[in-house]
Coordinates of C-alpha atoms in Angstrom, one line a residue:
M1 CA 20.6 -58.4 -69.0
F2 CA 20.3 -57.4 -65.5
L3 CA 16.6 -58.7 -65.1
K4 CA 17.4 -61.9 -67.1
S5 CA 20.1 -62.7 -64.8
C6 CA 17.9 -62.6 -62.2
I7 CA 15.2 -64.7 -63.4
L8 CA 18.1 -67.0 -63.9
M9 CA 19.7 -67.1 -60.6
L10 CA 16.2 -67.5 -59.4
L11 CA 15.0 -70.4 -61.7
F12 CA 19.2 -72.4 -60.6
T13 CA 17.5 -72.4 -57.2
F14 CA 15.0 -73.7 -57.3
C15 CA 15.9 -76.2 -59.9
S16 CA 18.6 -76.9 -57.4
S17 CA 17.1 -76.9 -54.5
R18 CA 17.6 -80.1 -52.0
D19 CA 16.6 -80.9 -48.3
T20 CA 19.7 -83.5 -47.8
I21 CA 23.4 -83.1 -48.1
S22 CA 24.8 -87.0 -48.2
I23 CA 28.9 -88.0 -47.2
N24 CA 30.9 -85.8 -49.0
Q25 CA 28.6 -82.9 -50.3
M26 CA 29.2 -79.3 -49.3
L27 CA 26.2 -76.7 -48.9
K28 CA 28.3 -73.2 -49.5
D29 CA 27.3 -69.7 -48.1
G30 CA 25.1 -68.6 -50.4
E31 CA 23.2 -71.6 -51.0
V32 CA 20.4 -73.7 -48.8
L33 CA 18.5 -76.5 -48.3
I34 CA 14.8 -76.7 -48.7
S35 CA 12.7 -78.8 -46.6
N36 CA 10.2 -81.2 -48.7
E37 CA 7.2 -79.3 -48.3
G38 CA 9.2 -75.9 -48.6
K39 CA 8.0 -75.2 -45.1
F40 CA 12.0 -74.2 -43.5
V41 CA 15.0 -73.4 -44.8
L42 CA 18.7 -73.8 -44.0
G43 CA 21.5 -71.7 -45.1
F44 CA 24.1 -68.4 -44.1
F45 CA 22.3 -65.6 -42.2
T46 CA 23.2 -62.1 -40.9
P47 CA 21.5 -61.1 -38.3
G48 CA 20.0 -57.4 -37.7
N49 CA 22.7 -54.5 -38.2
S50 CA 25.6 -57.0 -37.9
N51 CA 28.4 -58.4 -40.5
R52 CA 29.2 -61.8 -39.1
R53 CA 27.2 -65.0 -40.3
Y54 CA 25.7 -67.5 -38.9
L55 CA 23.8 -71.3 -40.1
G56 CA 20.5 -71.3 -39.2
I57 CA 17.3 -72.6 -40.0
W58 CA 14.3 -70.2 -40.8
Y59 CA 10.5 -70.0 -41.3
Q60 CA 9.9 -69.9 -45.9
K61 CA 6.8 -68.7 -45.5
V62 CA 7.0 -66.0 -43.0
P63 CA 8.6 -62.7 -44.2
G64 CA 11.4 -61.0 -42.1
Q65 CA 13.9 -63.9 -41.8
I66 CA 12.8 -65.3 -38.5
V67 CA 15.2 -68.2 -37.0
V68 CA 14.6 -70.7 -34.7
W69 CA 17.7 -72.5 -34.6
I70 CA 21.8 -71.7 -35.0
A71 CA 24.4 -73.9 -35.1
N72 CA 27.3 -71.6 -34.5
R73 CA 26.0 -69.2 -32.4
D74 CA 29.1 -68.1 -30.5
S75 CA 31.5 -69.0 -33.4
P76 CA 30.1 -66.7 -36.1
F77 CA 32.3 -66.5 -39.2
N78 CA 34.1 -62.9 -40.5
D79 CA 33.2 -63.5 -44.0
S80 CA 31.4 -66.0 -46.8
S81 CA 33.8 -68.5 -46.5
A82 CA 31.3 -71.2 -44.4
V83 CA 31.0 -74.0 -45.7
L84 CA 29.0 -77.3 -44.2
S85 CA 29.9 -80.8 -45.1
L86 CA 28.8 -84.1 -44.2
N87 CA 31.9 -86.0 -43.2
K88 CA 32.8 -89.8 -44.1
Y89 CA 32.1 -90.9 -40.2
G90 CA 28.6 -89.1 -40.7
N91 CA 28.9 -86.1 -39.1
L92 CA 27.7 -82.7 -40.0
V93 CA 31.2 -80.1 -40.2
L94 CA 30.7 -76.4 -40.4
Y95 CA 34.2 -75.1 -41.2
D96 CA 36.5 -72.0 -43.5
S97 CA 36.6 -72.9 -46.7
S98 CA 40.3 -71.7 -46.0
E99 CA 40.8 -73.8 -43.6
P100 CA 39.5 -77.3 -44.0
E101 CA 40.5 -79.1 -40.4
A102 CA 39.9 -76.5 -38.2
S103 CA 35.8 -77.0 -37.6
L104 CA 33.7 -74.1 -35.8
W105 CA 30.8 -76.6 -34.8
S106 CA 30.4 -80.3 -35.4
T107 CA 27.8 -82.9 -34.5
N108 CA 30.6 -84.7 -33.3
V109 CA 28.8 -88.2 -33.0
T110 CA 30.7 -91.0 -32.3
A111 CA 31.0 -93.6 -35.3
E112 CA 33.2 -95.8 -38.4
A113 CA 33.4 -94.5 -41.2
S114 CA 30.4 -95.2 -42.9
D115 CA 28.4 -93.8 -46.4
S116 CA 25.0 -94.6 -45.4
R117 CA 23.9 -91.0 -43.7
V118 CA 22.6 -88.5 -44.8
A119 CA 21.9 -85.1 -43.4
Q120 CA 18.3 -83.6 -43.9
L121 CA 16.3 -80.8 -43.3
L122 CA 12.8 -81.7 -42.2
D123 CA 9.2 -79.6 -42.7
T124 CA 9.5 -79.9 -38.5
G125 CA 12.5 -77.4 -38.6
N126 CA 14.3 -80.3 -37.9
L127 CA 17.8 -81.1 -39.0
A128 CA 18.6 -84.1 -38.4
V129 CA 21.3 -87.2 -39.3
V130 CA 19.8 -90.3 -40.4
H131 CA 20.7 -93.6 -41.7
N132 CA 20.0 -94.2 -45.5
V133 CA 18.3 -97.7 -45.1
S134 CA 17.0 -98.4 -40.9
K135 CA 15.8 -94.5 -41.3
E136 CA 17.0 -93.9 -37.3
I137 CA 17.8 -91.0 -36.5
V138 CA 21.8 -90.8 -34.7
W139 CA 21.6 -86.4 -34.3
Q140 CA 19.6 -84.2 -34.1
S141 CA 18.7 -80.4 -34.1
F142 CA 15.7 -81.3 -32.2
D143 CA 18.0 -82.2 -28.9
H144 CA 19.8 -79.0 -29.7
P145 CA 17.3 -76.1 -29.2
T146 CA 19.0 -72.2 -28.9
D147 CA 16.3 -70.2 -27.8
T148 CA 12.6 -71.2 -29.6
L149 CA 11.0 -74.2 -29.4
L150 CA 9.3 -75.4 -32.1
P151 CA 6.1 -78.2 -32.1
G152 CA 8.0 -81.7 -31.8
M153 CA 10.7 -80.5 -29.3
N154 CA 10.9 -81.7 -25.6
N155 CA 11.3 -79.4 -22.4
G156 CA 12.9 -81.2 -20.1
M157 CA 15.7 -84.3 -19.8
S158 CA 16.9 -87.8 -19.9
R159 CA 16.5 -89.7 -16.1
K160 CA 19.1 -92.3 -18.2
T161 CA 21.0 -90.5 -20.0
G162 CA 21.3 -87.2 -18.1
K163 CA 20.1 -85.1 -21.6
Q164 CA 18.6 -82.0 -20.9
W165 CA 16.7 -80.4 -23.4
F166 CA 16.1 -76.4 -22.7
I167 CA 16.9 -73.3 -24.1
I168 CA 18.8 -70.1 -23.7
S169 CA 18.2 -66.4 -25.0
R170 CA 19.8 -64.9 -27.2
K171 CA 22.7 -61.9 -25.9
S172 CA 20.8 -59.1 -28.4
V173 CA 18.6 -59.0 -31.5
D174 CA 21.3 -58.0 -32.9
D175 CA 23.7 -61.0 -31.7
P176 CA 22.3 -64.4 -31.3
G177 CA 25.5 -65.6 -29.1
T178 CA 24.3 -67.4 -25.5
G179 CA 22.4 -65.1 -23.0
E180 CA 22.2 -65.0 -19.6
F181 CA 18.7 -66.3 -19.4
I182 CA 17.6 -70.1 -19.3
Y183 CA 14.5 -72.0 -19.6
K184 CA 14.7 -75.1 -17.9
L185 CA 12.7 -77.8 -16.3
N186 CA 13.6 -78.3 -12.5
P187 CA 12.3 -81.8 -11.9
K188 CA 12.8 -81.6 -8.2
G189 CA 10.1 -82.3 -5.4
V190 CA 7.8 -81.6 -8.2
P191 CA 8.7 -80.9 -11.3
Q192 CA 8.2 -77.4 -12.2
F193 CA 9.7 -75.2 -15.3
F194 CA 12.2 -71.9 -14.1
V195 CA 13.3 -69.1 -16.3
Y196 CA 17.1 -68.9 -14.3
Q197 CA 19.1 -65.8 -15.0
G198 CA 22.4 -67.2 -14.5
S199 CA 21.5 -69.5 -11.4
K200 CA 18.7 -67.7 -9.7
P201 CA 15.9 -68.2 -10.0
Y202 CA 14.1 -65.1 -12.2
W203 CA 10.1 -67.3 -12.9
R204 CA 8.5 -70.1 -12.0
S205 CA 5.6 -72.5 -13.6
A206 CA 3.1 -74.3 -11.5
P207 CA 4.0 -77.6 -10.4
R208 CA 3.8 -80.2 -13.1
P209 CA 1.7 -81.9 -13.5
W210 CA -1.0 -80.1 -11.6
K211 CA -0.7 -77.8 -14.6
S212 CA -1.4 -78.3 -18.0
Q213 CA -1.8 -75.9 -20.8
L214 CA -4.2 -77.5 -23.1
S215 CA -5.5 -75.5 -26.5
S216 CA -8.1 -76.2 -29.2
E217 CA -4.8 -76.1 -31.5
Q218 CA -1.9 -78.1 -29.7
N219 CA -1.9 -81.1 -27.9
Y220 CA 0.7 -81.0 -25.1
T221 CA 2.3 -83.9 -24.1
Y222 CA 3.5 -84.4 -20.2
V223 CA 5.8 -86.8 -19.4
F224 CA 6.6 -88.3 -16.1
N225 CA 8.2 -91.7 -15.4
Q226 CA 11.9 -93.9 -14.4
D227 CA 13.6 -92.5 -17.6
E228 CA 12.2 -89.6 -19.1
I229 CA 10.5 -86.6 -18.0
Y230 CA 9.3 -83.5 -20.6
E231 CA 7.0 -81.2 -21.8
S232 CA 6.0 -81.3 -25.6
Y233 CA 3.4 -79.9 -27.9
A234 CA 2.1 -81.0 -31.5
L235 CA -0.4 -79.3 -34.0
V236 CA -3.9 -80.1 -34.7
D237 CA -3.7 -77.9 -37.5
L238 CA -0.6 -78.2 -39.7
S239 CA -1.1 -75.2 -41.1
I240 CA -0.3 -73.2 -38.1
I241 CA 2.7 -71.5 -37.6
T242 CA 3.9 -70.5 -33.7
R243 CA 6.8 -71.4 -31.4
F244 CA 8.0 -71.3 -28.5
V245 CA 10.9 -67.9 -27.5
L246 CA 12.7 -67.0 -24.8
D247 CA 13.1 -63.2 -25.6
P248 CA 16.6 -61.6 -24.3
S249 CA 15.1 -59.6 -21.4
G250 CA 14.2 -63.1 -20.0
T251 CA 10.2 -63.2 -20.9
V252 CA 8.8 -66.7 -22.3
K253 CA 6.6 -66.1 -25.3
K254 CA 4.4 -68.4 -27.2
I255 CA 3.6 -67.0 -30.9
T256 CA 1.7 -67.7 -33.6
W257 CA 1.9 -66.1 -37.1
A258 CA -1.5 -64.6 -38.5
S259 CA -1.4 -64.9 -42.3
R260 CA -4.1 -62.8 -42.7
E261 CA -2.9 -60.2 -40.5
N262 CA 0.6 -60.8 -42.3
L263 CA 1.9 -60.6 -38.5
W264 CA 3.1 -62.2 -35.1
Q265 CA 0.5 -62.5 -32.5
E266 CA 2.0 -63.1 -28.7
N267 CA -0.5 -65.1 -27.2
W268 CA 1.3 -66.3 -23.8
S269 CA 3.6 -64.9 -22.3
A270 CA 5.3 -65.3 -18.4
P271 CA 6.6 -62.8 -16.6
M272 CA 4.5 -60.4 -17.5
Y273 CA 4.2 -58.0 -14.1
R274 CA 6.4 -57.6 -10.8
C275 CA 4.5 -60.2 -9.1
E276 CA 5.5 -63.0 -11.7
R277 CA 9.0 -62.7 -10.7
Y278 CA 10.3 -65.4 -9.0
G279 CA 10.0 -64.3 -4.9
E280 CA 8.9 -61.0 -5.3
C281 CA 7.2 -60.8 -1.5
G282 CA 10.0 -63.2 0.2
A283 CA 9.0 -66.2 1.9
Y284 CA 6.0 -66.9 3.2
G285 CA 4.8 -63.6 1.7
K286 CA 1.9 -63.6 -0.7
C287 CA 1.8 -61.7 -4.1
S288 CA -1.2 -60.1 -5.7
P289 CA -1.4 -58.7 -9.2
N290 CA -4.6 -56.5 -8.5
N291 CA -3.5 -55.0 -5.8
I292 CA -0.3 -53.5 -7.4
N293 CA -2.0 -49.6 -7.6
R294 CA -1.3 -50.1 -3.5
F295 CA 1.5 -52.6 -2.5
E296 CA 0.9 -56.3 -4.0
C297 CA 2.7 -58.1 -1.2
T298 CA 1.2 -59.4 2.5
C299 CA 1.7 -62.3 4.3
L300 CA 0.3 -65.5 4.7
P301 CA -1.8 -66.4 7.4
G302 CA -0.2 -66.8 10.4
Y303 CA 2.7 -64.1 9.6
E304 CA 3.6 -60.5 9.2
P305 CA 7.0 -58.4 7.6
R306 CA 10.1 -59.6 8.8
Y307 CA 11.0 -56.0 8.7
P308 CA 8.0 -54.0 9.0
S309 CA 10.1 -50.9 7.8
E310 CA 11.6 -52.2 4.8
W311 CA 7.4 -53.2 4.0
S312 CA 6.2 -49.2 4.5
K313 CA 8.7 -48.8 1.8
R314 CA 7.1 -51.6 -0.9
D315 CA 10.2 -53.5 -0.2
A316 CA 9.1 -57.0 0.7
S317 CA 12.3 -58.4 -0.6
G318 CA 12.8 -60.1 3.3
G319 CA 9.4 -62.1 3.9
C320 CA 7.5 -62.7 6.4
V321 CA 8.0 -64.5 9.9
R322 CA 5.5 -66.6 12.3
K323 CA 4.1 -63.9 14.9
R324 CA 4.3 -64.7 18.2
L325 CA 7.5 -66.9 17.6
N326 CA 8.4 -67.2 21.1
T327 CA 5.0 -67.3 22.6
S328 CA 2.8 -69.7 20.8
S329 CA 3.5 -72.8 19.3
V330 CA 2.3 -74.8 16.3
C331 CA 3.3 -78.4 17.0
R332 CA 0.4 -80.8 18.8
N333 CA -0.6 -77.2 20.3
G334 CA -4.0 -76.8 19.3
E335 CA -3.3 -75.8 16.1
G336 CA -4.9 -76.2 12.4
F337 CA -4.9 -75.1 9.0
V338 CA -6.4 -72.2 6.9
K339 CA -7.3 -72.2 3.0
V340 CA -5.6 -69.5 0.4
T341 CA -6.9 -69.7 -2.6
P342 CA -6.1 -69.3 -5.8
L343 CA -3.3 -70.1 -5.8
K344 CA -0.1 -70.4 -7.4
V345 CA 1.0 -73.1 -4.5
P346 CA 4.7 -72.1 -2.9
D347 CA 7.7 -73.6 -4.8
S348 CA 7.8 -76.8 -5.0
S349 CA 11.3 -77.8 -5.8
V350 CA 12.8 -77.9 -2.1
G351 CA 11.5 -79.4 0.8
V352 CA 8.5 -81.3 -0.2
W353 CA 6.8 -84.5 -0.2
V354 CA 4.3 -85.8 -2.7
S355 CA 2.0 -89.0 -3.2
M356 CA -0.2 -89.3 -6.5
S357 CA -3.0 -91.0 -5.0
M358 CA -4.6 -88.9 -1.3
S359 CA -7.4 -87.8 0.0
R360 CA -7.5 -84.2 1.9
T361 CA -8.3 -85.7 4.7
D362 CA -5.4 -87.5 4.5
C363 CA -3.5 -85.0 3.1
E364 CA -3.8 -82.7 5.7
N365 CA -3.5 -85.3 8.7
V366 CA 0.5 -86.6 7.5
C367 CA 1.0 -82.4 7.6
L368 CA -0.2 -81.9 10.9
A369 CA 1.6 -85.2 12.3
N370 CA 4.5 -83.4 11.2
C371 CA 6.0 -80.2 13.1
S372 CA 7.9 -79.1 10.4
C373 CA 5.2 -79.2 7.9
T374 CA 4.1 -75.2 7.0
A375 CA 1.2 -76.0 4.5
Y376 CA -0.3 -78.5 2.1
S377 CA -2.2 -78.5 -1.0
S378 CA -4.6 -81.0 -2.4
V379 CA -5.9 -81.5 -5.9
D380 CA -8.4 -84.0 -7.3
F381 CA -7.7 -84.9 -10.5
G382 CA -10.9 -86.8 -11.0
S383 CA -10.6 -90.4 -11.9
K384 CA -6.9 -90.2 -11.9
G385 CA -7.4 -89.6 -7.5
T386 CA -6.0 -86.6 -5.1
A387 CA -2.6 -86.0 -5.4
C388 CA -1.1 -84.5 -1.9
L389 CA 1.3 -81.6 -1.8
A390 CA 3.2 -81.5 1.8
W391 CA 6.1 -77.8 2.7
Y392 CA 8.5 -79.1 5.2
G393 CA 10.3 -75.3 4.3
D394 CA 9.9 -72.3 3.8
L395 CA 6.7 -71.4 1.0
M396 CA 8.4 -69.1 -1.3
D397 CA 7.2 -67.7 -4.5
T398 CA 3.4 -67.9 -3.8
M399 CA 0.9 -65.7 -5.9
E400 CA -2.7 -65.3 -5.9
N401 CA -3.6 -66.9 -9.2
E402 CA -6.8 -67.3 -10.5
D403 CA -6.3 -69.4 -13.4
E404 CA -4.0 -72.0 -11.5
S405 CA -7.2 -71.8 -9.2
Y406 CA -5.3 -73.9 -6.0
D407 CA -5.8 -73.6 -2.3
L408 CA -3.0 -74.1 0.1
Y409 CA -3.9 -74.6 3.6
V410 CA -1.3 -73.0 5.7
R411 CA -0.7 -74.5 9.9
V412 CA -0.8 -71.8 12.1
D413 CA -1.0 -71.6 15.7
A414 CA -4.2 -72.5 18.0
I415 CA -4.4 -67.7 18.2
E416 CA -4.6 -67.3 14.7
L417 CA -7.1 -70.5 14.0
A418 CA -8.8 -69.2 17.2
E419 CA -9.2 -65.1 15.4
Y420 CA -9.8 -66.7 12.4
S421 CA -12.5 -69.0 13.3
R422 CA -14.6 -66.0 14.7
S423 CA -13.8 -63.9 11.5
K424 CA -15.5 -66.7 9.0
S425 CA -17.6 -66.8 11.6
I426 CA -19.1 -62.9 11.0
L427 CA -18.5 -62.9 7.9
H428 CA -21.0 -65.9 7.2
K429 CA -23.6 -64.2 9.6
K430 CA -23.7 -60.8 7.8
G431 CA -23.2 -62.9 4.6
M432 CA -26.6 -65.1 5.6
M433 CA -27.8 -61.8 6.8
A434 CA -27.9 -60.1 3.7
I435 CA -28.7 -63.2 1.0
L436 CA -31.9 -63.3 4.0
V437 CA -32.5 -59.7 3.3
S438 CA -31.9 -59.8 -0.4
S439 CA -34.3 -62.5 -0.7
I440 CA -37.1 -60.2 1.1
A441 CA -35.8 -56.9 -0.3
V442 CA -35.6 -57.6 -4.3
P443 CA -39.3 -59.0 -4.7
I444 CA -41.1 -55.7 -2.6
A445 CA -38.6 -53.6 -4.2
V446 CA -40.0 -55.3 -7.3
I447 CA -43.8 -55.1 -6.8
I448 CA -43.3 -51.4 -5.4
A449 CA -41.5 -50.4 -8.7
A450 CA -44.2 -52.9 -11.1
Y451 CA -47.0 -50.8 -8.6
C452 CA -45.4 -47.5 -9.2
M453 CA -44.8 -47.8 -12.7
W454 CA -48.8 -48.8 -13.3
L455 CA -49.9 -45.8 -11.1
Q456 CA -47.5 -43.6 -12.5
K457 CA -49.1 -44.4 -16.6
K458 CA -52.8 -44.4 -15.3
R459 CA -52.5 -41.2 -13.3
K460 CA -51.2 -39.7 -17.0
K461 CA -53.9 -41.2 -18.6
E462 CA -56.9 -40.2 -16.6
G463 CA -55.2 -36.7 -16.3
A464 CA -55.2 -35.5 -19.9
L465 CA -59.2 -37.9 -20.3
L466 CA -60.1 -35.2 -17.3
Y467 CA -58.3 -31.8 -18.7
L468 CA -59.6 -32.2 -22.5
K469 CA -63.5 -32.7 -20.3
H470 CA -63.0 -29.5 -18.6
I471 CA -62.6 -27.6 -21.6
T472 CA -64.3 -28.9 -23.8
T473 CA -68.0 -31.1 -24.2
P474 CA -68.6 -34.4 -24.0
N475 CA -69.2 -34.6 -28.7
A476 CA -67.1 -36.3 -31.0
L477 CA -64.5 -33.7 -30.7
V478 CA -63.6 -34.9 -27.3
E479 CA -63.4 -39.0 -28.4
R480 CA -61.1 -38.1 -30.6
S481 CA -59.0 -36.3 -29.4
H482 CA -58.5 -38.9 -26.4
S483 CA -58.5 -41.7 -28.7
D484 CA -56.3 -40.2 -31.6
L485 CA -53.6 -37.5 -29.7
P486 CA -50.7 -39.5 -28.3
L487 CA -49.3 -38.6 -25.1
F488 CA -45.9 -37.6 -25.1
K489 CA -43.2 -36.1 -22.2
I490 CA -41.7 -32.9 -22.8
N491 CA -38.2 -34.4 -23.3
S492 CA -39.1 -35.1 -26.3
I493 CA -39.9 -31.5 -27.0
F494 CA -36.7 -29.8 -25.7
A495 CA -34.7 -32.3 -27.7
A496 CA -36.9 -31.8 -30.7
T497 CA -36.3 -27.8 -30.8
D498 CA -32.7 -28.0 -28.9
R499 CA -34.1 -26.7 -25.8
F500 CA -36.0 -23.7 -27.7
A501 CA -32.9 -22.3 -29.1
P502 CA -33.8 -18.9 -30.7
A503 CA -32.5 -20.6 -33.9
N504 CA -35.2 -22.1 -34.2
K505 CA -37.8 -19.4 -33.4
L506 CA -40.3 -19.3 -36.5
G507 CA -41.9 -16.0 -34.7
E508 CA -44.1 -15.0 -32.2
G509 CA -48.2 -14.4 -31.3
G510 CA -50.6 -12.9 -29.0
F511 CA -50.7 -16.6 -27.1
G512 CA -47.0 -16.6 -26.7
S513 CA -44.0 -18.1 -29.7
V514 CA -43.6 -21.0 -32.2
Y515 CA -40.9 -22.6 -32.6
R516 CA -39.4 -25.4 -35.5
G517 CA -38.5 -29.0 -34.6
Q518 CA -38.2 -32.3 -35.7
L519 CA -38.9 -35.5 -34.4
P520 CA -36.9 -38.7 -33.5
N521 CA -38.9 -40.2 -36.7
G522 CA -37.3 -37.0 -39.0
Q523 CA -41.1 -35.6 -38.8
E524 CA -40.5 -31.6 -39.1
I525 CA -43.4 -29.9 -36.3
A526 CA -44.0 -26.3 -35.0
V527 CA -44.5 -26.2 -31.2
K528 CA -46.3 -23.4 -30.1
R529 CA -45.1 -22.3 -26.5
L530 CA -48.1 -20.8 -24.4
A531 CA -47.2 -17.8 -22.9
K532 CA -48.0 -17.5 -19.0
S533 CA -49.5 -13.9 -19.6
S534 CA -51.5 -15.2 -22.2
G535 CA -54.8 -14.9 -20.9
Q536 CA -56.2 -17.6 -23.2
G537 CA -59.4 -18.8 -21.6
I538 CA -61.5 -22.1 -21.7
E539 CA -63.9 -20.6 -24.5
E540 CA -60.9 -19.7 -27.3
F541 CA -59.5 -23.2 -26.5
K542 CA -62.8 -24.7 -26.9
N543 CA -63.3 -22.7 -30.6
E544 CA -59.9 -23.5 -31.9
V545 CA -60.1 -27.2 -31.0
T546 CA -63.7 -27.4 -32.9
L547 CA -62.3 -25.3 -35.9
I548 CA -59.5 -27.5 -36.4
A549 CA -61.7 -30.5 -35.9
K550 CA -63.6 -29.9 -38.9
L551 CA -61.4 -27.8 -41.3
Q552 CA -59.2 -30.8 -43.1
H553 CA -57.2 -29.2 -46.1
R554 CA -54.1 -30.5 -47.8
N555 CA -53.0 -27.0 -47.4
L556 CA -54.1 -26.2 -43.7
V557 CA -52.2 -27.6 -40.6
K558 CA -52.3 -30.9 -39.4
L559 CA -53.0 -31.0 -35.1
L560 CA -50.3 -33.7 -33.7
G561 CA -50.4 -33.5 -30.4
C562 CA -49.7 -31.9 -27.3
C563 CA -48.2 -31.4 -23.9
I564 CA -48.5 -29.8 -20.1
E565 CA -46.6 -30.0 -17.5
G566 CA -46.8 -28.0 -14.4
E567 CA -47.1 -23.9 -16.0
E568 CA -45.5 -25.3 -19.2
Q569 CA -48.3 -25.8 -22.3
M570 CA -47.4 -26.8 -25.0
L571 CA -49.4 -27.3 -28.4
I572 CA -47.3 -29.5 -31.8
Y573 CA -48.7 -28.7 -35.2
E574 CA -47.2 -30.3 -38.2
Y575 CA -45.0 -27.7 -40.2
L576 CA -46.1 -26.8 -43.6
R577 CA -43.7 -25.0 -46.1
N578 CA -46.4 -22.3 -47.1
R579 CA -48.3 -19.4 -46.2
S580 CA -51.4 -21.4 -44.1
L581 CA -49.0 -22.3 -41.2
D582 CA -48.5 -18.5 -40.1
F583 CA -52.3 -17.7 -41.1
F584 CA -53.1 -21.0 -38.8
L585 CA -50.3 -20.0 -35.5
F586 CA -50.9 -16.1 -35.9
G587 CA -54.1 -15.7 -37.4
K588 CA -57.2 -14.3 -36.0
Y589 CA -58.5 -18.5 -36.1
S590 CA -55.1 -19.5 -34.5
V591 CA -55.4 -23.4 -33.7
Q592 CA -54.0 -24.8 -30.4
I593 CA -53.5 -28.5 -30.5
I594 CA -52.4 -29.6 -27.2
Y595 CA -50.1 -32.3 -26.4
H596 CA -50.1 -33.8 -22.8
C597 CA -46.6 -34.5 -21.4
F598 CA -46.1 -35.9 -18.0
G599 CA -42.7 -36.0 -17.0

């Protein structure tokens, strides 16, 4: 009976699912709107361990109820008495069913009574109030984001209306109320995106449009005109589920759903480390993420720590001041610029001048002509020309960043410029000398190495042949031994026998011990290691080689090779698992096969 009730409930929900609310219609707690293609759901929910109820939008096809928008984030319900309706004026109103006149949230769009509006949940995740006939959007949730930016949302502002689009973090995972971090555009100077902790900058992006994050999956759009300034992104592949979210700790994250792994993957986040926090090294300081194990802060050229004792304690918040502040001038007194790269350029929201069409030389002249100009940067946009950015105040929040890869030209006095030019000249000379030496040494080293390798191989061959000629007569046996027997390094014998481990010892004869081994190709071998005191002479060796050359039988041991290194002499046999092996290794006519290794 219970199962039947559940099935009926599911069927009822499926059959009654809708994506719109018309005038005077209601959506009660327990009911939902589902977008046309089933991508998003609008309904009431309780986050985490909370017992409060909120109206929100979440993904339909992703487990875990990931909420991307909340209507009443700061006005939750304590029970399931909430109702959402579209009133006669075409406004969405959220209220307690016991007090219909006291709304806790409303779209609050000024309008006369109208029955031509509907509220619709779109497949983009946007809840919109639209005219039924003209399809004009009167109000939309995309203009009122909470902590999430979906594809199609704007992050910026309208210059005409003053309307701003930004996101605010939650208080916590269980409390979606307004948190302390805000991610928004700062339009002053050259536009940049900031994360603010209250009113204090916490993180800053590179200036826009100087930096544009593009990928094969999204198309990023940057709009900068007299009416609007904002950034937005759209999906090329609509099947991809992705979002930007500002978490309760103040970190901006780009997260994408990986359907195969059935989990969310973090593609990008900021700030990731201390260097990315705003003003970590103070004014005129430069933060270097690669130096974090030492001290990530250094001063820009021509500057030194304001409070050296604090820097020694790894506290650079006081920043840097110009060297020789009272003894040298940077105003029409032989001063110049030192290039620092690659960087995320300093904060450009205060005390900057910008031209979107100016060469680097003209940009430098503009900065040099004004004694208040502390630095400039020039960026080549290719067919769109070259932009110039000049700073007339403190250089704040400068960071080494290879991804940004911008050049900053810092104004320095004549003394600093001369020191820099001298050190640069020395480095240049050292670099040229290193290149010259390398260009000569490398070919010589290659030739010497090639000659040594050739000589080593030649000596191996000649040594093996001379040794065989010395201990054998010049007959067919010599030719056969030279042409057929392989030459191996002693390390291969050590590896095969586990360095002559006692466990591999097969026995011991008059001329040495015999060990079992295995070559890398899997072939089993028997290695006879001649004792230094064996006293075996050339004549005995010749007899054994002659005998083994004549004996060809399936039950007799086969000659494989030999190894000689220093005083070591080793003979390698095919390992046979019958008595013939023992007979030929320890019998009267023991055969020795020379396996030469020079290693």
